Amino acid sequence: KDSSEEVIDSYFIQIDNHSYILEELKLGRNIDRLQSQPIHFYAIGRILAKMHQILEGFIPEGQKTAAPVIEILRHRYELQDLKQKLSSKEPNQLSRGESLFLSLYDKLMPQFDITERNLPEEVYQKLPKVVVHGDLTFPNLLFSDKDEDVAVLDWERSRIQPRVEDFKNSIMVIDPQRGRTYDFQSLVSLVAAYQRSAGPRLSEAELQAIPE
């Protein structure tokens, strides 16, 4: 009420020193991640660029916190201690989860080195920050009939973090055969659409920080 068109168009409104998000009913259809095509990632890249452009510089009254992608690096020594503790047990004393952890330990630990080398914490902390969605997965996306437009749902995990945090979930595949993996070609389509859209393009440092 009594708000300028500029405020309305930005999806936020302020009344009596309180900020509100304007919501609009959107009709669309969910796409199964395993059935997704490059056109879906082009649409996600466009809407993601628009979201980040609109939210750039916006500081909400209350802010959620969530562990950043680099949080795992702080648990390296805990895993080393756990491995030592479990190794002292007899095999028949281990749970299925503990046995699985020990079997994957030698594959898991080098990933810490890769993450630390490619995305050290001091680099991560300097990346541009905006209000990110935080859970940009296919169940939270509604596509138009021609798959050219997409509506983004479920903002309960939104918070201020580097904008690259919004790139990892939508390209993740949870396949019954392969488990949890990242699809590189989908990442290429997503980033290409983002870079072509209006607004600040991803810097070289941000591109290097996106999971491959």
PDB file of C-alpha atoms in Angstrom:
ATOM      1  CA  LYS A   1       0.000   0.000   0.000  1.00  0.00           C
ATOM      2  CA  ASP A   2       1.234   3.483  -0.970  1.00  0.00           C
ATOM      3  CA  SER A   3       4.509   1.952  -2.199  1.00  0.00           C
ATOM      4  CA  SER A   4       6.282   3.041  -5.347  1.00  0.00           C
ATOM      5  CA  GLU A   5       6.400   0.815  -8.414  1.00  0.00           C
ATOM      6  CA  GLU A   6      10.141   0.556  -7.891  1.00  0.00           C
ATOM      7  CA  VAL A   7       9.628  -1.027  -4.465  1.00  0.00           C
ATOM      8  CA  ILE A   8       6.962  -3.387  -5.806  1.00  0.00           C
ATOM      9  CA  ASP A   9       9.134  -4.467  -8.722  1.00  0.00           C
ATOM     10  CA  SER A  10      11.980  -5.350  -6.364  1.00  0.00           C
ATOM     11  CA  TYR A  11       9.696  -7.881  -4.586  1.00  0.00           C
ATOM     12  CA  PHE A  12      10.189  -6.152  -1.230  1.00  0.00           C
ATOM     13  CA  ILE A  13       8.085  -3.625   0.611  1.00  0.00           C
ATOM     14  CA  GLN A  14       8.667  -1.702   3.828  1.00  0.00           C
ATOM     15  CA  ILE A  15       5.785  -0.805   6.156  1.00  0.00           C
ATOM     16  CA  ASP A  16       6.400   0.836   9.525  1.00  0.00           C
ATOM     17  CA  ASN A  17      10.108  -0.051   9.446  1.00  0.00           C
ATOM     18  CA  HIS A  18       9.367  -3.737   8.732  1.00  0.00           C
ATOM     19  CA  SER A  19      10.395  -5.516   5.527  1.00  0.00           C
ATOM     20  CA  TYR A  20       8.079  -7.904   3.710  1.00  0.00           C
ATOM     21  CA  ILE A  21       8.465 -10.135   0.678  1.00  0.00           C
ATOM     22  CA  LEU A  22       5.652  -9.896  -1.830  1.00  0.00           C
ATOM     23  CA  GLU A  23       4.423 -13.289  -2.999  1.00  0.00           C
ATOM     24  CA  GLU A  24       2.595 -14.154  -6.188  1.00  0.00           C
ATOM     25  CA  LEU A  25       0.827 -17.380  -7.139  1.00  0.00           C
ATOM     26  CA  LYS A  26       2.759 -19.137  -9.896  1.00  0.00           C
ATOM     27  CA  LEU A  27       1.548 -22.091 -11.909  1.00  0.00           C
ATOM     28  CA  GLY A  28       4.018 -24.507 -13.399  1.00  0.00           C
ATOM     29  CA  ARG A  29       5.323 -28.039 -13.300  1.00  0.00           C
ATOM     30  CA  ASN A  30       8.135 -29.790 -11.542  1.00  0.00           C
ATOM     31  CA  ILE A  31      10.826 -31.501 -13.589  1.00  0.00           C
ATOM     32  CA  ASP A  32      12.496 -34.704 -12.456  1.00  0.00           C
ATOM     33  CA  ARG A  33      16.214 -33.930 -12.112  1.00  0.00           C
ATOM     34  CA  LEU A  34      17.078 -37.181 -13.916  1.00  0.00           C
ATOM     35  CA  GLN A  35      14.887 -36.069 -16.861  1.00  0.00           C
ATOM     36  CA  SER A  36      16.250 -32.517 -17.050  1.00  0.00           C
ATOM     37  CA  GLN A  37      17.647 -31.014 -20.236  1.00  0.00           C
ATOM     38  CA  PRO A  38      20.046 -28.108 -20.992  1.00  0.00           C
ATOM     39  CA  ILE A  39      17.041 -25.798 -21.539  1.00  0.00           C
ATOM     40  CA  HIS A  40      16.115 -26.219 -17.878  1.00  0.00           C
ATOM     41  CA  PHE A  41      19.570 -25.116 -16.732  1.00  0.00           C
ATOM     42  CA  TYR A  42      19.489 -22.134 -19.084  1.00  0.00           C
ATOM     43  CA  ALA A  43      16.222 -21.106 -17.407  1.00  0.00           C
ATOM     44  CA  ILE A  44      17.715 -21.606 -13.940  1.00  0.00           C
ATOM     45  CA  GLY A  45      20.786 -19.572 -14.879  1.00  0.00           C
ATOM     46  CA  ARG A  46      18.626 -16.669 -16.076  1.00  0.00           C
ATOM     47  CA  ILE A  47      16.406 -16.574 -12.996  1.00  0.00           C
ATOM     48  CA  LEU A  48      19.398 -16.981 -10.695  1.00  0.00           C
ATOM     49  CA  ALA A  49      21.130 -13.990 -12.271  1.00  0.00           C
ATOM     50  CA  LYS A  50      17.936 -11.940 -11.878  1.00  0.00           C
ATOM     51  CA  MET A  51      17.563 -13.007  -8.244  1.00  0.00           C
ATOM     52  CA  HIS A  52      21.124 -12.034  -7.389  1.00  0.00           C
ATOM     53  CA  GLN A  53      20.794  -8.723  -9.221  1.00  0.00           C
ATOM     54  CA  ILE A  54      17.589  -7.817  -7.339  1.00  0.00           C
ATOM     55  CA  LEU A  55      18.950  -8.921  -3.962  1.00  0.00           C
ATOM     56  CA  GLU A  56      22.375  -7.314  -4.330  1.00  0.00           C
ATOM     57  CA  GLY A  57      22.916  -4.922  -1.437  1.00  0.00           C
ATOM     58  CA  PHE A  58      19.722  -5.955   0.360  1.00  0.00           C
ATOM     59  CA  ILE A  59      20.312  -6.590   4.068  1.00  0.00           C
ATOM     60  CA  PRO A  60      17.298  -8.226   5.755  1.00  0.00           C
ATOM     61  CA  GLU A  61      16.363  -7.356   9.327  1.00  0.00           C
ATOM     62  CA  GLY A  62      17.009 -10.868  10.585  1.00  0.00           C
ATOM     63  CA  GLN A  63      19.602 -13.160   9.114  1.00  0.00           C
ATOM     64  CA  LYS A  64      19.853 -16.914   9.109  1.00  0.00           C
ATOM     65  CA  THR A  65      23.182 -18.618   9.414  1.00  0.00           C
ATOM     66  CA  ALA A  66      24.243 -21.823   7.722  1.00  0.00           C
ATOM     67  CA  ALA A  67      27.489 -23.679   7.380  1.00  0.00           C
ATOM     68  CA  PRO A  68      29.405 -22.547   4.282  1.00  0.00           C
ATOM     69  CA  VAL A  69      30.643 -25.040   1.734  1.00  0.00           C
ATOM     70  CA  ILE A  70      34.132 -24.840   3.241  1.00  0.00           C
ATOM     71  CA  GLU A  71      32.898 -25.824   6.706  1.00  0.00           C
ATOM     72  CA  ILE A  72      33.909 -29.431   6.033  1.00  0.00           C
ATOM     73  CA  LEU A  73      37.576 -28.418   6.085  1.00  0.00           C
ATOM     74  CA  ARG A  74      37.322 -27.715   9.806  1.00  0.00           C
ATOM     75  CA  HIS A  75      36.416 -31.348  10.499  1.00  0.00           C
ATOM     76  CA  ARG A  76      39.463 -33.009   8.938  1.00  0.00           C
ATOM     77  CA  TYR A  77      41.095 -33.847  12.258  1.00  0.00           C
ATOM     78  CA  GLU A  78      37.838 -35.103  13.731  1.00  0.00           C
ATOM     79  CA  LEU A  79      37.629 -37.647  10.918  1.00  0.00           C
ATOM     80  CA  GLN A  80      41.222 -38.647  11.448  1.00  0.00           C
ATOM     81  CA  ASP A  81      40.518 -39.239  15.136  1.00  0.00           C
ATOM     82  CA  LEU A  82      37.395 -41.204  14.279  1.00  0.00           C
ATOM     83  CA  LYS A  83      39.327 -43.411  11.889  1.00  0.00           C
ATOM     84  CA  GLN A  84      41.916 -44.156  14.544  1.00  0.00           C
ATOM     85  CA  LYS A  85      39.217 -44.953  17.095  1.00  0.00           C
ATOM     86  CA  LEU A  86      37.283 -47.273  14.779  1.00  0.00           C
ATOM     87  CA  SER A  87      40.428 -49.024  13.584  1.00  0.00           C
ATOM     88  CA  SER A  88      41.006 -50.254  17.128  1.00  0.00           C
ATOM     89  CA  LYS A  89      37.706 -52.178  17.063  1.00  0.00           C
ATOM     90  CA  GLU A  90      37.227 -55.720  15.874  1.00  0.00           C
ATOM     91  CA  PRO A  91      35.417 -55.888  12.488  1.00  0.00           C
ATOM     92  CA  ASN A  92      32.416 -57.622  14.037  1.00  0.00           C
ATOM     93  CA  GLN A  93      32.029 -54.710  16.483  1.00  0.00           C
ATOM     94  CA  LEU A  94      31.594 -52.113  13.748  1.00  0.00           C
ATOM     95  CA  SER A  95      28.223 -50.856  12.570  1.00  0.00           C
ATOM     96  CA  ARG A  96      27.464 -50.768   8.848  1.00  0.00           C
ATOM     97  CA  GLY A  97      28.064 -47.021   8.829  1.00  0.00           C
ATOM     98  CA  GLU A  98      31.400 -47.360  10.598  1.00  0.00           C
ATOM     99  CA  SER A  99      32.518 -50.088   8.187  1.00  0.00           C
ATOM    100  CA  LEU A 100      31.517 -47.937   5.236  1.00  0.00           C
ATOM    101  CA  PHE A 101      33.422 -44.961   6.650  1.00  0.00           C
ATOM    102  CA  LEU A 102      36.612 -47.020   7.035  1.00  0.00           C
ATOM    103  CA  SER A 103      36.292 -48.450   3.531  1.00  0.00           C
ATOM    104  CA  LEU A 104      35.977 -44.952   2.022  1.00  0.00           C
ATOM    105  CA  TYR A 105      38.464 -43.142   4.260  1.00  0.00           C
ATOM    106  CA  ASP A 106      41.385 -43.272   1.809  1.00  0.00           C
ATOM    107  CA  LYS A 107      39.167 -41.876  -0.954  1.00  0.00           C
ATOM    108  CA  LEU A 108      37.592 -39.243   1.263  1.00  0.00           C
ATOM    109  CA  MET A 109      40.653 -37.588   2.783  1.00  0.00           C
ATOM    110  CA  PRO A 110      42.283 -36.442  -0.497  1.00  0.00           C
ATOM    111  CA  GLN A 111      39.115 -34.443  -1.172  1.00  0.00           C
ATOM    112  CA  PHE A 112      40.025 -32.232   1.780  1.00  0.00           C
ATOM    113  CA  ASP A 113      43.324 -31.386   0.075  1.00  0.00           C
ATOM    114  CA  ILE A 114      41.574 -30.650  -3.216  1.00  0.00           C
ATOM    115  CA  THR A 115      38.999 -28.382  -1.550  1.00  0.00           C
ATOM    116  CA  GLU A 116      41.607 -26.578   0.507  1.00  0.00           C
ATOM    117  CA  ARG A 117      43.781 -26.047  -2.554  1.00  0.00           C
ATOM    118  CA  ASN A 118      40.989 -24.905  -4.888  1.00  0.00           C
ATOM    119  CA  LEU A 119      38.951 -22.934  -2.364  1.00  0.00           C
ATOM    120  CA  PRO A 120      40.953 -21.794   0.660  1.00  0.00           C
ATOM    121  CA  GLU A 121      38.897 -20.078   3.341  1.00  0.00           C
ATOM    122  CA  GLU A 122      40.543 -16.682   2.836  1.00  0.00           C
ATOM    123  CA  VAL A 123      39.481 -16.746  -0.839  1.00  0.00           C
ATOM    124  CA  TYR A 124      35.947 -17.920  -0.023  1.00  0.00           C
ATOM    125  CA  GLN A 125      35.405 -15.132   2.519  1.00  0.00           C
ATOM    126  CA  LYS A 126      36.305 -12.472  -0.076  1.00  0.00           C
ATOM    127  CA  LEU A 127      33.775 -13.650  -2.678  1.00  0.00           C
ATOM    128  CA  PRO A 128      30.811 -11.307  -3.384  1.00  0.00           C
ATOM    129  CA  LYS A 129      27.905 -11.974  -1.022  1.00  0.00           C
ATOM    130  CA  VAL A 130      24.168 -11.613  -1.591  1.00  0.00           C
ATOM    131  CA  VAL A 131      20.997 -13.150  -0.214  1.00  0.00           C
ATOM    132  CA  VAL A 132      21.210 -16.672  -1.671  1.00  0.00           C
ATOM    133  CA  HIS A 133      18.277 -19.053  -1.946  1.00  0.00           C
ATOM    134  CA  GLY A 134      20.232 -21.819  -0.261  1.00  0.00           C
ATOM    135  CA  ASP A 135      18.234 -24.786  -1.604  1.00  0.00           C
ATOM    136  CA  LEU A 136      17.945 -24.311  -5.357  1.00  0.00           C
ATOM    137  CA  THR A 137      16.980 -27.890  -6.174  1.00  0.00           C
ATOM    138  CA  PHE A 138      14.529 -29.152  -8.783  1.00  0.00           C
ATOM    139  CA  PRO A 139      11.704 -29.852  -6.267  1.00  0.00           C
ATOM    140  CA  ASN A 140      11.808 -26.111  -5.479  1.00  0.00           C
ATOM    141  CA  LEU A 141      11.475 -25.034  -9.119  1.00  0.00           C
ATOM    142  CA  LEU A 142       8.355 -24.725 -11.270  1.00  0.00           C
ATOM    143  CA  PHE A 143       8.844 -24.558 -15.044  1.00  0.00           C
ATOM    144  CA  SER A 144       6.507 -23.065 -17.632  1.00  0.00           C
ATOM    145  CA  ASP A 145       4.996 -25.208 -20.381  1.00  0.00           C
ATOM    146  CA  LYS A 146       7.820 -24.321 -22.774  1.00  0.00           C
ATOM    147  CA  ASP A 147      10.465 -24.600 -20.012  1.00  0.00           C
ATOM    148  CA  GLU A 148      11.625 -21.048 -20.727  1.00  0.00           C
ATOM    149  CA  ASP A 149      10.500 -19.515 -17.425  1.00  0.00           C
ATOM    150  CA  VAL A 150      10.945 -20.798 -13.906  1.00  0.00           C
ATOM    151  CA  ALA A 151       9.485 -19.865 -10.524  1.00  0.00           C
ATOM    152  CA  VAL A 152      11.563 -20.383  -7.374  1.00  0.00           C
ATOM    153  CA  LEU A 153       9.848 -21.737  -4.260  1.00  0.00           C
ATOM    154  CA  ASP A 154      10.766 -22.408  -0.632  1.00  0.00           C
ATOM    155  CA  TRP A 155      13.037 -19.598   0.568  1.00  0.00           C
ATOM    156  CA  GLU A 156      13.288 -20.823   4.144  1.00  0.00           C
ATOM    157  CA  ARG A 157      17.048 -21.514   3.816  1.00  0.00           C
ATOM    158  CA  SER A 158      17.903 -18.136   2.307  1.00  0.00           C
ATOM    159  CA  ARG A 159      20.785 -16.287   3.945  1.00  0.00           C
ATOM    160  CA  ILE A 160      23.672 -13.969   3.098  1.00  0.00           C
ATOM    161  CA  GLN A 161      26.576 -15.951   1.649  1.00  0.00           C
ATOM    162  CA  PRO A 162      28.779 -15.875  -1.460  1.00  0.00           C
ATOM    163  CA  ARG A 163      26.497 -16.161  -4.470  1.00  0.00           C
ATOM    164  CA  VAL A 164      28.340 -19.260  -5.727  1.00  0.00           C
ATOM    165  CA  GLU A 165      26.526 -21.173  -2.948  1.00  0.00           C
ATOM    166  CA  ASP A 166      23.442 -21.129  -5.205  1.00  0.00           C
ATOM    167  CA  PHE A 167      25.189 -23.079  -7.972  1.00  0.00           C
ATOM    168  CA  LYS A 168      25.868 -26.414  -6.332  1.00  0.00           C
ATOM    169  CA  ASN A 169      22.465 -27.915  -5.480  1.00  0.00           C
ATOM    170  CA  SER A 170      20.691 -27.688  -8.832  1.00  0.00           C
ATOM    171  CA  ILE A 171      23.494 -29.491 -10.680  1.00  0.00           C
ATOM    172  CA  MET A 172      23.584 -32.353  -8.184  1.00  0.00           C
ATOM    173  CA  VAL A 173      22.180 -35.682  -9.298  1.00  0.00           C
ATOM    174  CA  ILE A 174      21.000 -38.309  -6.813  1.00  0.00           C
ATOM    175  CA  ASP A 175      20.963 -41.402  -8.972  1.00  0.00           C
ATOM    176  CA  PRO A 176      19.994 -44.839  -7.597  1.00  0.00           C
ATOM    177  CA  GLN A 177      22.958 -46.332  -9.433  1.00  0.00           C
ATOM    178  CA  ARG A 178      25.627 -43.638  -9.126  1.00  0.00           C
ATOM    179  CA  GLY A 179      24.605 -42.029  -5.849  1.00  0.00           C
ATOM    180  CA  ARG A 180      25.194 -38.287  -5.314  1.00  0.00           C
ATOM    181  CA  THR A 181      27.159 -36.744  -8.184  1.00  0.00           C
ATOM    182  CA  TYR A 182      27.608 -33.387  -9.924  1.00  0.00           C
ATOM    183  CA  ASP A 183      26.852 -33.090 -13.625  1.00  0.00           C
ATOM    184  CA  PHE A 184      29.492 -30.983 -15.361  1.00  0.00           C
ATOM    185  CA  GLN A 185      27.516 -30.330 -18.565  1.00  0.00           C
ATOM    186  CA  SER A 186      24.588 -29.022 -16.543  1.00  0.00           C
ATOM    187  CA  LEU A 187      26.997 -26.708 -14.730  1.00  0.00           C
ATOM    188  CA  VAL A 188      28.258 -25.362 -18.065  1.00  0.00           C
ATOM    189  CA  SER A 189      24.696 -24.610 -19.230  1.00  0.00           C
ATOM    190  CA  LEU A 190      23.804 -22.970 -15.922  1.00  0.00           C
ATOM    191  CA  VAL A 191      26.888 -20.738 -15.799  1.00  0.00           C
ATOM    192  CA  ALA A 192      26.610 -19.809 -19.497  1.00  0.00           C
ATOM    193  CA  ALA A 193      23.049 -18.554 -19.015  1.00  0.00           C
ATOM    194  CA  TYR A 194      24.011 -16.695 -15.840  1.00  0.00           C
ATOM    195  CA  GLN A 195      26.918 -14.934 -17.536  1.00  0.00           C
ATOM    196  CA  ARG A 196      24.774 -13.865 -20.490  1.00  0.00           C
ATOM    197  CA  SER A 197      22.088 -12.335 -18.280  1.00  0.00           C
ATOM    198  CA  ALA A 198      21.969  -8.777 -17.042  1.00  0.00           C
ATOM    199  CA  GLY A 199      23.817  -7.941 -13.852  1.00  0.00           C
ATOM    200  CA  PRO A 200      27.325  -8.467 -12.516  1.00  0.00           C
ATOM    201  CA  ARG A 201      28.970 -11.477 -14.151  1.00  0.00           C
ATOM    202  CA  LEU A 202      30.761 -14.090 -12.101  1.00  0.00           C
ATOM    203  CA  SER A 203      34.396 -13.166 -11.560  1.00  0.00           C
ATOM    204  CA  GLU A 204      37.274 -15.515 -12.286  1.00  0.00           C
ATOM    205  CA  ALA A 205      37.610 -16.175  -8.549  1.00  0.00           C
ATOM    206  CA  GLU A 206      33.923 -17.141  -8.344  1.00  0.00           C
ATOM    207  CA  LEU A 207      34.165 -19.416 -11.365  1.00  0.00           C
ATOM    208  CA  GLN A 208      37.108 -21.178  -9.764  1.00  0.00           C
ATOM    209  CA  ALA A 209      35.083 -21.646  -6.564  1.00  0.00           C
ATOM    210  CA  ILE A 210      32.118 -23.404  -8.202  1.00  0.00           C
ATOM    211  CA  PRO A 211      32.294 -27.206  -7.716  1.00  0.00           C
ATOM    212  CA  GLU A 212      33.291 -29.116 -10.831  1.00  0.00           C
TER     213      GLU A 212
END
